[in-house]
Short mmCIF file of C-alpha atoms in Angstrom, two decimals:
data_model
loop_
_atom_site.label_atom_id
_atom_site.label_comp_id
_atom_site.label_asym_id
_atom_site.label_seq_id
_atom_site.Cartn_x
_atom_site.Cartn_y
_atom_site.Cartn_z
CA UNK A 1 39.54 90.58 56.80
CA UNK A 2 39.34 90.35 53.02
CA UNK A 3 42.56 88.29 52.66
CA UNK A 4 41.61 85.52 55.16
CA UNK A 5 38.16 85.23 53.57
CA UNK A 6 39.73 85.05 50.11
CA UNK A 7 42.17 82.35 51.25
CA UNK A 8 39.34 80.38 52.84
CA UNK A 9 37.35 80.65 49.63
CA UNK A 10 40.31 79.41 47.59
CA UNK A 11 40.81 76.47 49.95
CA UNK A 12 37.13 75.60 49.60
CA UNK A 13 37.35 75.80 45.82
CA UNK A 14 40.47 73.60 45.76
CA UNK A 15 38.76 71.02 48.00
CA UNK A 16 35.65 71.05 45.84
CA UNK A 17 37.74 70.65 42.70
CA UNK A 18 39.50 67.61 44.13
CA UNK A 19 36.17 65.95 44.84
CA UNK A 20 34.88 66.61 41.35
CA UNK A 21 37.98 65.74 39.31
CA UNK A 22 39.21 62.81 41.40
CA UNK A 23 42.54 63.37 39.70
CA UNK A 24 44.10 66.61 40.84
CA UNK A 25 47.82 66.95 41.44
CA UNK A 26 48.79 66.61 45.06
CA UNK A 27 51.22 68.82 46.96
CA UNK A 28 54.73 67.60 47.71
CA UNK A 29 54.61 64.93 50.42
CA UNK A 30 55.82 65.70 53.92
CA UNK A 31 59.58 65.40 54.12
CA UNK A 32 61.67 64.94 57.27
CA UNK A 33 65.44 65.08 57.69
CA UNK A 34 67.74 62.56 59.40
CA UNK A 35 67.32 64.25 62.81
CA UNK A 36 63.63 64.12 63.54
CA UNK A 37 60.74 62.73 65.55
CA UNK A 38 57.93 60.52 64.32
CA UNK A 39 54.77 60.16 66.37
CA UNK A 40 53.10 56.76 66.11
CA UNK A 41 49.37 57.24 66.63
CA UNK A 42 45.88 56.20 65.57
CA UNK A 43 43.69 57.93 63.03
CA UNK A 44 40.63 57.04 60.95
CA UNK A 45 41.49 57.31 57.25
CA UNK A 46 39.93 56.24 53.96
CA UNK A 47 42.74 55.98 51.38
CA UNK A 48 40.55 53.88 49.07
CA UNK A 49 37.21 55.39 50.11
CA UNK A 50 36.56 52.96 52.97
CA UNK A 51 36.92 54.42 56.46
CA UNK A 52 38.84 52.45 59.08
CA UNK A 53 41.22 53.17 61.99
CA UNK A 54 44.91 52.95 61.15
CA UNK A 55 48.29 52.97 62.88
CA UNK A 56 50.24 55.83 61.35
CA UNK A 57 53.48 57.79 61.50
CA UNK A 58 52.72 61.49 62.01
CA UNK A 59 49.07 60.91 61.17
CA UNK A 60 49.55 60.12 57.50
CA UNK A 61 49.70 57.20 55.09
CA UNK A 62 52.27 56.52 53.91
CA UNK A 63 54.33 58.04 56.70
CA UNK A 64 56.43 61.11 55.93
CA UNK A 65 59.37 60.66 53.60
CA UNK A 66 62.65 60.64 55.55
CA UNK A 67 65.62 61.98 53.58
CA UNK A 68 69.34 62.39 54.17
CA UNK A 69 72.55 63.02 52.30
CA UNK A 70 75.16 60.29 52.05
CA UNK A 71 77.27 60.35 55.20
CA UNK A 72 74.65 62.00 57.42
CA UNK A 73 74.11 60.72 60.94
CA UNK A 74 70.55 59.78 61.91
CA UNK A 75 68.78 60.52 65.18
CA UNK A 76 65.12 59.53 64.87
CA UNK A 77 62.95 59.46 67.95
CA UNK A 78 59.95 57.14 67.74
CA UNK A 79 57.21 58.25 70.13
CA UNK A 80 54.37 55.83 70.86
CA UNK A 81 50.99 57.53 71.27
CA UNK A 82 48.84 54.55 70.29
CA UNK A 83 45.44 54.27 71.99
CA UNK A 84 43.06 52.28 69.78
CA UNK A 85 42.12 49.05 71.59
CA UNK A 86 41.42 47.17 68.36
CA UNK A 87 45.02 47.54 67.16
CA UNK A 88 48.38 46.89 68.77
CA UNK A 89 49.45 49.55 71.24
CA UNK A 90 53.14 48.61 71.40
CA UNK A 91 55.41 49.28 68.43
CA UNK A 92 58.89 49.22 66.96
CA UNK A 93 60.25 50.74 63.75
CA UNK A 94 62.76 49.08 61.43
CA UNK A 95 64.88 51.08 58.96
CA UNK A 96 64.75 48.65 56.08
CA UNK A 97 68.01 48.27 54.17
CA UNK A 98 70.20 50.22 56.59
CA UNK A 99 73.07 47.96 57.64
CA UNK A 100 73.28 49.29 61.23
CA UNK A 101 76.94 48.28 61.36
CA UNK A 102 77.88 48.82 64.99
CA UNK A 103 74.33 49.82 65.95
CA UNK A 104 72.43 46.53 65.93
CA UNK A 105 70.34 47.89 68.84
CA UNK A 106 68.86 50.52 66.50
CA UNK A 107 67.61 48.02 63.89
CA UNK A 108 64.09 48.24 65.32
CA UNK A 109 63.22 44.54 65.18
CA UNK A 110 60.99 43.46 68.05
CA UNK A 111 62.24 40.42 69.99
CA UNK A 112 65.42 40.21 67.88
CA UNK A 113 67.27 43.50 68.47
CA UNK A 114 64.99 45.17 71.02
CA UNK A 115 61.86 44.92 73.09
CA UNK A 116 58.85 46.82 71.73
CA UNK A 117 58.26 50.47 72.61
CA UNK A 118 55.34 50.59 75.04
CA UNK A 119 52.45 53.02 74.85
CA UNK A 120 53.40 56.55 76.02
CA UNK A 121 57.11 55.79 75.77
CA UNK A 122 59.74 56.53 73.13
CA UNK A 123 63.10 55.42 71.82
CA UNK A 124 65.76 57.49 70.04
CA UNK A 125 67.35 55.57 67.15
CA UNK A 126 70.86 56.88 66.56
CA UNK A 127 72.81 55.37 63.68
CA UNK A 128 74.83 56.18 60.61
CA UNK A 129 75.00 54.73 57.12
CA UNK A 130 78.37 56.06 55.95
CA UNK A 131 78.69 54.11 52.71
CA UNK A 132 75.04 53.77 51.79
CA UNK A 133 72.92 55.75 49.38
CA UNK A 134 69.70 54.84 47.63
CA UNK A 135 66.07 53.99 48.26
CA UNK A 136 65.01 52.50 51.59
CA UNK A 137 61.93 52.49 53.77
CA UNK A 138 60.77 52.16 57.34
CA UNK A 139 57.98 50.13 58.86
CA UNK A 140 56.75 48.60 62.07
CA UNK A 141 58.54 45.39 62.99
CA UNK A 142 56.11 44.39 65.72
CA UNK A 143 53.88 41.45 64.76
CA UNK A 144 51.78 42.43 61.70
CA UNK A 145 51.41 46.07 62.72
CA UNK A 146 52.74 47.58 59.52
CA UNK A 147 49.72 46.10 57.72
CA UNK A 148 47.66 48.65 59.69
CA UNK A 149 49.56 51.52 58.12
CA UNK A 150 52.92 52.14 59.81
CA UNK A 151 55.14 52.32 56.75
CA UNK A 152 56.97 55.09 54.88
CA UNK A 153 59.78 55.74 52.40
CA UNK A 154 63.35 56.73 53.19
CA UNK A 155 65.93 58.07 50.71
CA UNK A 156 69.65 58.74 51.13
CA UNK A 157 70.82 60.99 48.29
CA UNK A 158 74.33 60.78 46.90
CA UNK A 159 75.63 64.17 45.68
CA UNK A 160 78.24 62.25 43.67
CA UNK A 161 75.90 59.64 42.19
CA UNK A 162 77.78 58.12 39.22
CA UNK A 163 74.49 57.76 37.33
CA UNK A 164 73.29 61.34 37.95
CA UNK A 165 73.96 62.17 34.29
CA UNK A 166 70.95 60.02 33.38
CA UNK A 167 68.25 62.12 35.08
CA UNK A 168 67.21 65.72 35.78
CA UNK A 169 64.69 65.35 38.62
CA UNK A 170 65.07 63.27 41.79
CA UNK A 171 63.07 64.59 44.72
CA UNK A 172 60.08 63.85 46.94
CA UNK A 173 57.73 64.09 43.95
CA UNK A 174 59.40 61.13 42.26
CA UNK A 175 59.10 58.69 45.18
CA UNK A 176 56.34 56.21 44.34
CA UNK A 177 55.06 53.95 47.10
CA UNK A 178 53.10 50.79 46.31
CA UNK A 179 51.10 49.15 49.09
CA UNK A 180 48.24 46.84 49.82
CA UNK A 181 45.35 47.90 52.05
CA UNK A 182 42.90 46.06 54.27
CA UNK A 183 39.45 46.99 55.59
CA UNK A 184 39.84 44.89 58.75
CA UNK A 185 42.47 45.58 61.40
CA UNK A 186 45.58 43.38 61.35
CA UNK A 187 45.17 41.81 64.84
CA UNK A 188 42.02 40.15 63.50
CA UNK A 189 43.45 39.23 60.10
CA UNK A 190 46.54 37.55 61.60
CA UNK A 191 44.29 34.73 62.85
CA UNK A 192 43.07 34.00 59.30
CA UNK A 193 44.93 31.58 57.04
CA UNK A 194 45.35 33.21 53.63
CA UNK A 195 44.03 36.72 54.24
CA UNK A 196 43.68 38.91 51.15
CA UNK A 197 44.01 42.67 50.66
CA UNK A 198 40.96 44.73 49.73
CA UNK A 199 42.83 47.17 47.53
CA UNK A 200 46.24 48.41 46.51
CA UNK A 201 47.39 52.00 46.84
CA UNK A 202 49.87 54.14 44.93
CA UNK A 203 51.26 57.00 47.02
CA UNK A 204 48.59 56.24 49.58
CA UNK A 205 45.54 56.44 47.31
CA UNK A 206 43.50 53.88 45.41
CA UNK A 207 40.11 52.26 44.91
CA UNK A 208 38.62 48.91 45.82
CA UNK A 209 36.44 46.76 43.60
CA UNK A 210 32.85 47.95 43.88
CA UNK A 211 33.84 50.99 45.93
CA UNK A 212 33.51 54.72 45.28
CA UNK A 213 35.57 56.59 42.70
CA UNK A 214 37.90 57.99 45.36
CA UNK A 215 40.92 60.12 44.53
CA UNK A 216 43.85 58.61 42.66
CA UNK A 217 47.42 59.77 43.03
CA UNK A 218 48.78 62.05 40.34
CA UNK A 219 52.44 62.36 39.44
CA UNK A 220 53.29 65.45 37.42
CA UNK A 221 56.04 65.54 34.80
CA UNK A 222 57.27 68.15 32.34
CA UNK A 223 57.81 67.23 28.73
CA UNK A 224 61.50 66.83 27.94
CA UNK A 225 62.62 66.16 31.51
CA UNK A 226 64.14 62.91 32.80
CA UNK A 227 62.91 61.60 36.14
CA UNK A 228 64.44 59.19 38.65
CA UNK A 229 61.35 57.43 39.92
CA UNK A 230 62.03 55.60 43.21
CA UNK A 231 59.61 52.69 43.54
CA UNK A 232 59.03 51.33 47.05
CA UNK A 233 56.98 48.15 47.54
CA UNK A 234 55.72 48.51 51.11
CA UNK A 235 53.25 45.68 50.77
CA UNK A 236 52.27 43.21 53.47
CA UNK A 237 51.56 40.52 50.93
CA UNK A 238 51.16 40.93 47.17
CA UNK A 239 53.83 41.83 44.68
CA UNK A 240 53.02 44.28 41.92
CA UNK A 241 53.52 44.35 38.16
CA UNK A 242 54.39 48.02 37.61
CA UNK A 243 54.28 49.99 34.36
CA UNK A 244 53.48 53.43 32.99
CA UNK A 245 51.59 53.38 29.70
CA UNK A 246 53.69 54.30 26.68
CA UNK A 247 56.94 54.83 28.58
CA UNK A 248 60.13 52.84 29.04
CA UNK A 249 61.70 52.47 32.47
CA UNK A 250 65.49 52.27 32.78
CA UNK A 251 66.37 50.40 35.98
CA UNK A 252 69.45 51.86 37.73
CA UNK A 253 69.05 50.71 41.35
CA UNK A 254 67.81 47.66 43.23
CA UNK A 255 67.39 47.91 47.03
CA UNK A 256 69.96 50.65 47.61
CA UNK A 257 72.49 49.16 45.18
CA UNK A 258 73.23 50.78 41.82
CA UNK A 259 72.90 48.52 38.80
CA UNK A 260 74.08 48.68 35.25
CA UNK A 261 71.19 50.37 33.39
CA UNK A 262 68.57 47.99 31.99
CA UNK A 263 65.67 49.20 29.81
CA UNK A 264 62.25 47.58 30.38
CA UNK A 265 58.65 48.72 30.22
CA UNK A 266 57.32 46.78 33.20
CA UNK A 267 58.74 45.15 36.29
CA UNK A 268 57.60 42.89 39.08
CA UNK A 269 58.39 44.29 42.53
CA UNK A 270 57.98 42.15 45.64
CA UNK A 271 57.15 43.24 49.19
CA UNK A 272 60.13 45.08 50.64
CA UNK A 273 61.91 45.61 47.32
CA UNK A 274 62.83 48.96 45.81
CA UNK A 275 63.85 50.01 42.30
CA UNK A 276 64.98 53.30 40.84
CA UNK A 277 63.90 53.72 37.23
CA UNK A 278 64.61 56.60 34.89
CA UNK A 279 61.59 57.77 32.94
CA UNK A 280 62.04 60.16 30.03
CA UNK A 281 58.97 62.38 29.58
CA UNK A 282 59.24 62.46 25.77
CA UNK A 283 55.67 61.64 24.79
CA UNK A 284 52.74 63.85 23.84
CA UNK A 285 51.41 66.13 26.57
CA UNK A 286 48.63 63.98 27.98
CA UNK A 287 47.55 61.79 30.89
CA UNK A 288 48.96 58.25 31.16
CA UNK A 289 47.89 55.39 33.40
CA UNK A 290 50.33 54.19 36.02
CA UNK A 291 49.59 50.51 36.63
CA UNK A 292 50.44 48.42 39.70
CA UNK A 293 48.72 45.06 39.36
CA UNK A 294 48.87 42.87 42.48
CA UNK A 295 49.17 39.09 42.18
CA UNK A 296 45.71 38.63 43.65
CA UNK A 297 42.82 36.66 42.18
CA UNK A 298 40.54 38.89 40.15
CA UNK A 299 42.86 41.92 40.17
CA UNK A 300 42.25 44.28 37.26
CA UNK A 301 42.25 47.96 36.34
CA UNK A 302 38.46 48.23 36.12
CA UNK A 303 37.13 51.44 37.62
CA UNK A 304 40.61 52.85 38.20
CA UNK A 305 41.63 50.11 40.65
CA UNK A 306 45.37 49.43 41.01
CA UNK A 307 46.08 52.65 39.18
CA UNK A 308 47.40 56.18 39.40
CA UNK A 309 47.89 58.95 36.84
CA UNK A 310 51.02 60.45 35.31
CA UNK A 311 50.09 63.90 34.04
CA UNK A 312 52.25 66.00 31.77
CA UNK A 313 52.22 69.69 32.62
CA UNK A 314 49.62 71.31 30.40
CA UNK A 315 47.42 68.21 30.11
CA UNK A 316 43.75 68.52 31.13
CA UNK A 317 42.71 67.19 34.54
CA UNK A 318 40.91 64.14 33.19
CA UNK A 319 41.41 60.42 33.47
CA UNK A 320 43.77 58.86 30.94
CA UNK A 321 42.49 56.89 27.97
CA UNK A 322 45.79 55.14 27.34
CA UNK A 323 46.19 51.38 27.02
CA UNK A 324 49.08 49.23 28.14
CA UNK A 325 51.45 47.94 25.48
CA UNK A 326 54.07 46.70 27.96
CA UNK A 327 55.90 43.61 26.76
CA UNK A 328 59.49 43.81 28.08
CA UNK A 329 59.45 42.71 31.72
CA UNK A 330 62.49 42.96 33.96
CA UNK A 331 64.27 39.66 34.54
CA UNK A 332 66.35 39.63 37.72
CA UNK A 333 69.29 37.82 36.12
CA UNK A 334 69.66 40.75 33.69
CA UNK A 335 70.54 43.04 36.61
CA UNK A 336 74.21 43.47 37.46
CA UNK A 337 75.81 45.41 40.30
CA UNK A 338 77.45 48.62 39.04
CA UNK A 339 79.94 49.08 41.89
CA UNK A 340 82.50 46.36 42.71
CA UNK A 341 80.57 43.56 41.00
CA UNK A 342 81.15 39.96 41.95
CA UNK A 343 79.99 37.68 44.75
CA UNK A 344 82.41 37.25 47.66
CA UNK A 345 84.46 34.09 48.07
CA UNK A 346 85.54 31.36 45.69
CA UNK A 347 83.17 31.04 42.70
CA UNK A 348 81.21 27.84 42.39
CA UNK A 349 78.25 26.39 44.23
CA UNK A 350 79.17 25.11 47.68
CA UNK A 351 82.59 26.80 47.72
CA UNK A 352 81.85 29.36 50.44
CA UNK A 353 83.32 29.22 53.94
CA UNK A 354 79.87 28.45 55.36
CA UNK A 355 77.28 26.70 53.17
CA UNK A 356 73.77 26.75 54.61
CA UNK A 357 70.63 25.02 53.40
CA UNK A 358 67.23 26.12 54.61
CA UNK A 359 64.17 24.15 53.56
CA UNK A 360 60.77 25.79 53.83
CA UNK A 361 57.65 23.74 54.36
CA UNK A 362 54.12 24.63 55.39
CA UNK A 363 51.26 22.87 57.11
CA UNK A 364 47.86 24.33 58.01
CA UNK A 365 49.14 27.83 57.34
CA UNK A 366 52.20 27.61 59.58
CA UNK A 367 55.63 27.90 57.96
CA UNK A 368 58.61 25.80 59.03
CA UNK A 369 62.28 26.60 58.43
CA UNK A 370 64.15 23.30 58.62
CA UNK A 371 61.13 21.88 60.46
CA UNK A 372 60.92 24.73 63.00
CA UNK A 373 58.50 27.67 62.96
CA UNK A 374 59.87 30.93 64.36
CA UNK A 375 58.24 31.89 67.65
CA UNK A 376 59.52 35.20 69.08
CA UNK A 377 61.50 34.80 72.31
CA UNK A 378 60.41 36.62 75.45
CA UNK A 379 63.90 38.15 75.72
CA UNK A 380 65.32 39.72 72.58
CA UNK A 381 68.21 37.85 70.98
CA UNK A 382 70.49 40.86 71.33
CA UNK A 383 69.75 41.15 75.05
CA UNK A 384 70.49 37.44 75.46
CA UNK A 385 73.88 37.99 73.79
CA UNK A 386 74.64 41.04 75.94
CA UNK A 387 73.70 39.02 79.03
CA UNK A 388 76.33 36.43 78.14
CA UNK A 389 74.08 33.57 77.00
CA UNK A 390 76.21 30.97 75.22
CA UNK A 391 75.69 31.01 71.44
CA UNK A 392 74.40 27.43 71.42
CA UNK A 393 71.79 28.35 74.04
CA UNK A 394 70.31 31.39 72.28
CA UNK A 395 66.53 31.37 71.99
CA UNK A 396 64.32 30.55 70.24
CA UNK A 397 65.63 26.99 70.01
CA UNK A 398 66.52 25.86 66.49
CA UNK A 399 65.76 29.33 65.10
CA UNK A 400 69.13 30.99 65.74
CA UNK A 401 71.97 30.14 63.35
CA UNK A 402 75.37 31.12 64.75
CA UNK A 403 77.93 32.28 62.17
CA UNK A 404 81.64 32.90 62.56
CA UNK A 405 83.06 36.35 61.89
CA UNK A 406 84.44 37.42 58.51
CA UNK A 407 83.33 34.33 56.63
CA UNK A 408 81.63 34.06 53.26
CA UNK A 409 78.19 32.52 53.66
CA UNK A 410 76.31 30.85 50.83
CA UNK A 411 72.67 30.28 51.66
CA UNK A 412 70.41 28.04 49.61
CA UNK A 413 66.78 28.56 50.50
CA UNK A 414 64.47 25.95 49.00
CA UNK A 415 60.69 26.22 48.88
CA UNK A 416 59.62 22.63 49.43
CA UNK A 417 56.00 23.53 50.08
CA UNK A 418 54.00 26.53 51.09
CA UNK A 419 51.28 28.71 49.57
CA UNK A 420 51.40 32.35 48.58
CA UNK A 421 54.59 32.57 46.53
CA UNK A 422 56.75 34.06 45.24
CA UNK A 423 58.21 34.63 48.70
CA UNK A 424 60.35 37.77 49.17
CA UNK A 425 63.27 36.99 51.51
CA UNK A 426 64.92 39.85 53.42
CA UNK A 427 68.16 39.74 55.40
CA UNK A 428 68.73 42.51 57.93
CA UNK A 429 72.20 44.01 58.35
CA UNK A 430 73.47 43.25 54.83
CA UNK A 431 73.05 43.39 51.12
CA UNK A 432 73.77 40.06 49.43
CA UNK A 433 74.71 38.82 45.99
CA UNK A 434 72.03 36.73 44.27
CA UNK A 435 74.09 33.98 42.65
CA UNK A 436 71.00 32.00 41.66
CA UNK A 437 67.59 33.56 41.12
CA UNK A 438 64.44 31.56 41.79
CA UNK A 439 63.16 29.79 38.71
CA UNK A 440 66.54 30.01 36.99
CA UNK A 441 68.98 27.12 36.72
CA UNK A 442 72.10 29.21 36.09
CA UNK A 443 74.61 30.54 38.64
CA UNK A 444 76.40 33.87 38.38
CA UNK A 445 79.35 34.60 40.66
CA UNK A 446 80.95 37.20 38.39
CA UNK A 447 78.43 40.06 38.36
CA UNK A 448 75.10 39.13 39.98
CA UNK A 449 72.59 41.65 41.26
CA UNK A 450 73.23 42.81 44.82
CA UNK A 451 70.18 43.63 46.97
CA UNK A 452 68.47 42.98 50.33
CA UNK A 453 65.16 41.35 49.30
CA UNK A 454 65.09 38.47 46.84
CA UNK A 455 62.42 36.12 45.59
CA UNK A 456 62.67 32.53 46.80
CA UNK A 457 60.01 31.65 44.26
CA UNK A 458 57.18 29.24 44.91
CA UNK A 459 57.00 25.57 45.86
CA UNK A 460 59.66 23.57 44.01
CA UNK A 461 62.01 26.54 43.49
CA UNK A 462 65.10 27.85 45.29
CA UNK A 463 67.41 30.84 45.42
CA UNK A 464 71.08 31.10 46.42
CA UNK A 465 72.70 34.19 47.95
CA UNK A 466 76.13 35.11 49.33
CA UNK A 467 77.30 37.65 51.89
CA UNK A 468 80.23 38.20 54.27
CA UNK A 469 79.77 38.10 58.05
CA UNK A 470 81.38 41.47 58.74
CA UNK A 471 78.62 42.91 60.94
CA UNK A 472 78.49 41.22 64.35
CA UNK A 473 75.04 40.88 65.91
CA UNK A 474 71.71 39.09 65.47
CA UNK A 475 70.12 39.74 62.09
CA UNK A 476 66.65 38.62 61.06
CA UNK A 477 66.18 36.60 57.86
CA UNK A 478 62.51 36.32 56.98
CA UNK A 479 59.78 36.29 54.39
CA UNK A 480 58.60 39.86 53.85
CA UNK A 481 55.01 38.77 53.37
CA UNK A 482 54.17 39.89 56.89
CA UNK A 483 51.46 37.26 57.38
CA UNK A 484 54.06 34.56 56.59
CA UNK A 485 56.59 36.02 59.01
CA UNK A 486 53.90 36.00 61.69
CA UNK A 487 53.19 32.36 60.77
CA UNK A 488 56.78 31.27 61.40
CA UNK A 489 58.76 32.01 58.20
CA UNK A 490 61.96 33.37 59.81
CA UNK A 491 65.30 32.60 61.45
CA UNK A 492 67.95 34.73 63.16
CA UNK A 493 71.48 34.88 61.80
CA UNK A 494 73.66 35.53 64.86
CA UNK A 495 76.96 36.77 63.50
CA UNK A 496 79.91 36.22 65.85
CA UNK A 497 77.92 36.79 69.08
CA UNK A 498 81.11 36.75 71.14
CA UNK A 499 82.24 39.88 69.25
CA UNK A 500 78.96 41.79 69.46
CA UNK A 501 79.70 43.81 72.61
CA UNK A 502 83.04 44.98 71.22
CA UNK A 503 81.62 45.59 67.72
CA UNK A 504 78.66 47.72 68.81
CA UNK A 505 78.60 51.30 69.97
CA UNK A 506 77.61 51.62 73.64
CA UNK A 507 73.96 50.63 74.06
CA UNK A 508 71.84 53.69 74.96
CA UNK A 509 70.35 53.75 78.43
CA UNK A 510 66.81 54.09 77.07
CA UNK A 511 67.33 50.83 75.13
CA UNK A 512 68.02 49.11 78.47
CA UNK A 513 64.65 50.35 79.72
CA UNK A 514 62.59 48.99 76.82
CA UNK A 515 62.40 45.42 78.13
CA UNK A 516 61.48 46.13 81.75
CA UNK A 517 58.75 48.49 80.61
CA UNK A 518 57.42 46.14 77.92
CA UNK A 519 57.53 43.13 80.24
CA UNK A 520 55.37 44.93 82.79
CA UNK A 521 52.49 45.52 80.38
CA UNK A 522 49.14 43.83 80.92
CA UNK A 523 47.26 42.25 77.99
CA UNK A 524 44.96 45.29 78.01
CA UNK A 525 47.95 47.60 77.60
CA UNK A 526 49.14 45.61 74.58
CA UNK A 527 45.94 46.25 72.63
CA UNK A 528 45.12 44.13 69.62
CA UNK A 529 41.59 43.38 70.70
CA UNK A 530 42.56 40.57 73.10
CA UNK A 531 40.40 37.46 72.73
CA UNK A 532 37.83 39.46 70.80
CA UNK A 533 40.14 39.57 67.79
CA UNK A 534 39.92 35.78 67.43
CA UNK A 535 36.15 35.87 67.78
CA UNK A 536 35.98 38.54 65.08
CA UNK A 537 38.18 36.44 62.80
CA UNK A 538 35.92 33.43 63.39
CA UNK A 539 32.94 35.51 62.26
CA UNK A 540 34.72 36.11 58.93
CA UNK A 541 35.96 32.62 58.07
CA UNK A 542 36.57 29.15 59.44
CA UNK A 543 40.10 29.05 57.97
CA UNK A 544 41.85 29.99 61.19
CA UNK A 545 45.12 29.33 62.96
CA UNK A 546 44.77 27.91 66.47
CA UNK A 547 44.27 30.70 69.05
CA UNK A 548 47.59 32.36 69.84
CA UNK A 549 48.68 34.79 72.54
CA UNK A 550 49.38 38.44 71.82
CA UNK A 551 52.93 39.15 70.60
#
């Protein structure tokens, strides 16, 4: 009996130490392989010291890291065990950045590629990513559910990474997640025009202004080692200005695409974006502040907010006293694709096979894409295509853009009006070449950055991207500020719908069952607080959208 008592005593001492120091090193995060199950459930957590219910993968925030080796096949079962009436009880999970070539049905996008997974049901996502390696993530793609916590990182390692010579360590301990956090559940906040996060978290921990000195995340490094830090911005709204005091960051990847190395000491990372940066631990053994400043009014580092700690092995367990001297910020136009650089098609603006122009406007909080807000259809776009609906009749009206197969598309997205920029624009099913970055007048068709989330800037700015329509199926294009997506900032790119059946692997039988089950649900079974959520929102502010039905 001595050993169990001793272990219990040690556990108690470790717990007590964590409370006192507020800055102890944390164990390696949970790691899952490509063949796994994630349970979506409810749990009360307090990542910034404020207790609230959350929607989580495997009971943790962020969700467990999912890892694979390049060429692995994925089989991930998503099991819905949601019960909390105040939050949504249906779900879907999107594997952000995975092209899903031939498996559009596994993209996880509610009302575009599938119906939601109902409470007490599951769906097995089977897909491959044969030519992809890099930093990705997963999150709910059902209404604004990921704002309640359903988000996690995903990494595909390349054993033959051409930039492996630049770093020594690349594992779960070097994945850094950046997120915003809210003290009110998302079904209430979605009714509010211009909702604002209460705090931001690094690796799932942080503090809010005026709150307790809750634990901060600690990342341990050893002097002399070189680390590939994989930054994942899993925010619902703000972008972050990221830096580590006293250290340079060499950018080598943007959104799953290797880049020519660029040395900076801070970078802006928008919701949905990822960067790999190499950090050389060549400074004095000490503690250094990690800073992730959101673009929110009043954001600071006072009291350890928006911060974490990088601790050299051998340094005392105390808060850093370092100050930021960052002055070299990453500029997107300085990034260049490392592998096969060059935008597809004939160089020159307007010289693509298909030249699209999308104009974004906003009125009373609602966003319009070419004068039309996106309202999710009752039948997913993919199911409409499989049912033989003519491309011109695909719903929602004016929100589905049909594209021919194997054409070069050049998309100009212009922010005419609309609050809350810069707006991060994500295209499912592809990476694209950014031939014009927002706020920059120059075009680059020779060696632009290639990625899957790009800034469209703020009102008065535009961005231009190119990709090739080599992946038949409906793919969502949307603002990755989740509140903006919910307010209409999206369209569907339907690539060669007449080829989709032939292009896709056979649709699994359990995918066919998602819609009948979801369609049979009562409002009570959907959760989200029903009409009470709007009443709660009205008790917070008068800046409200008109009442809207549950998703």
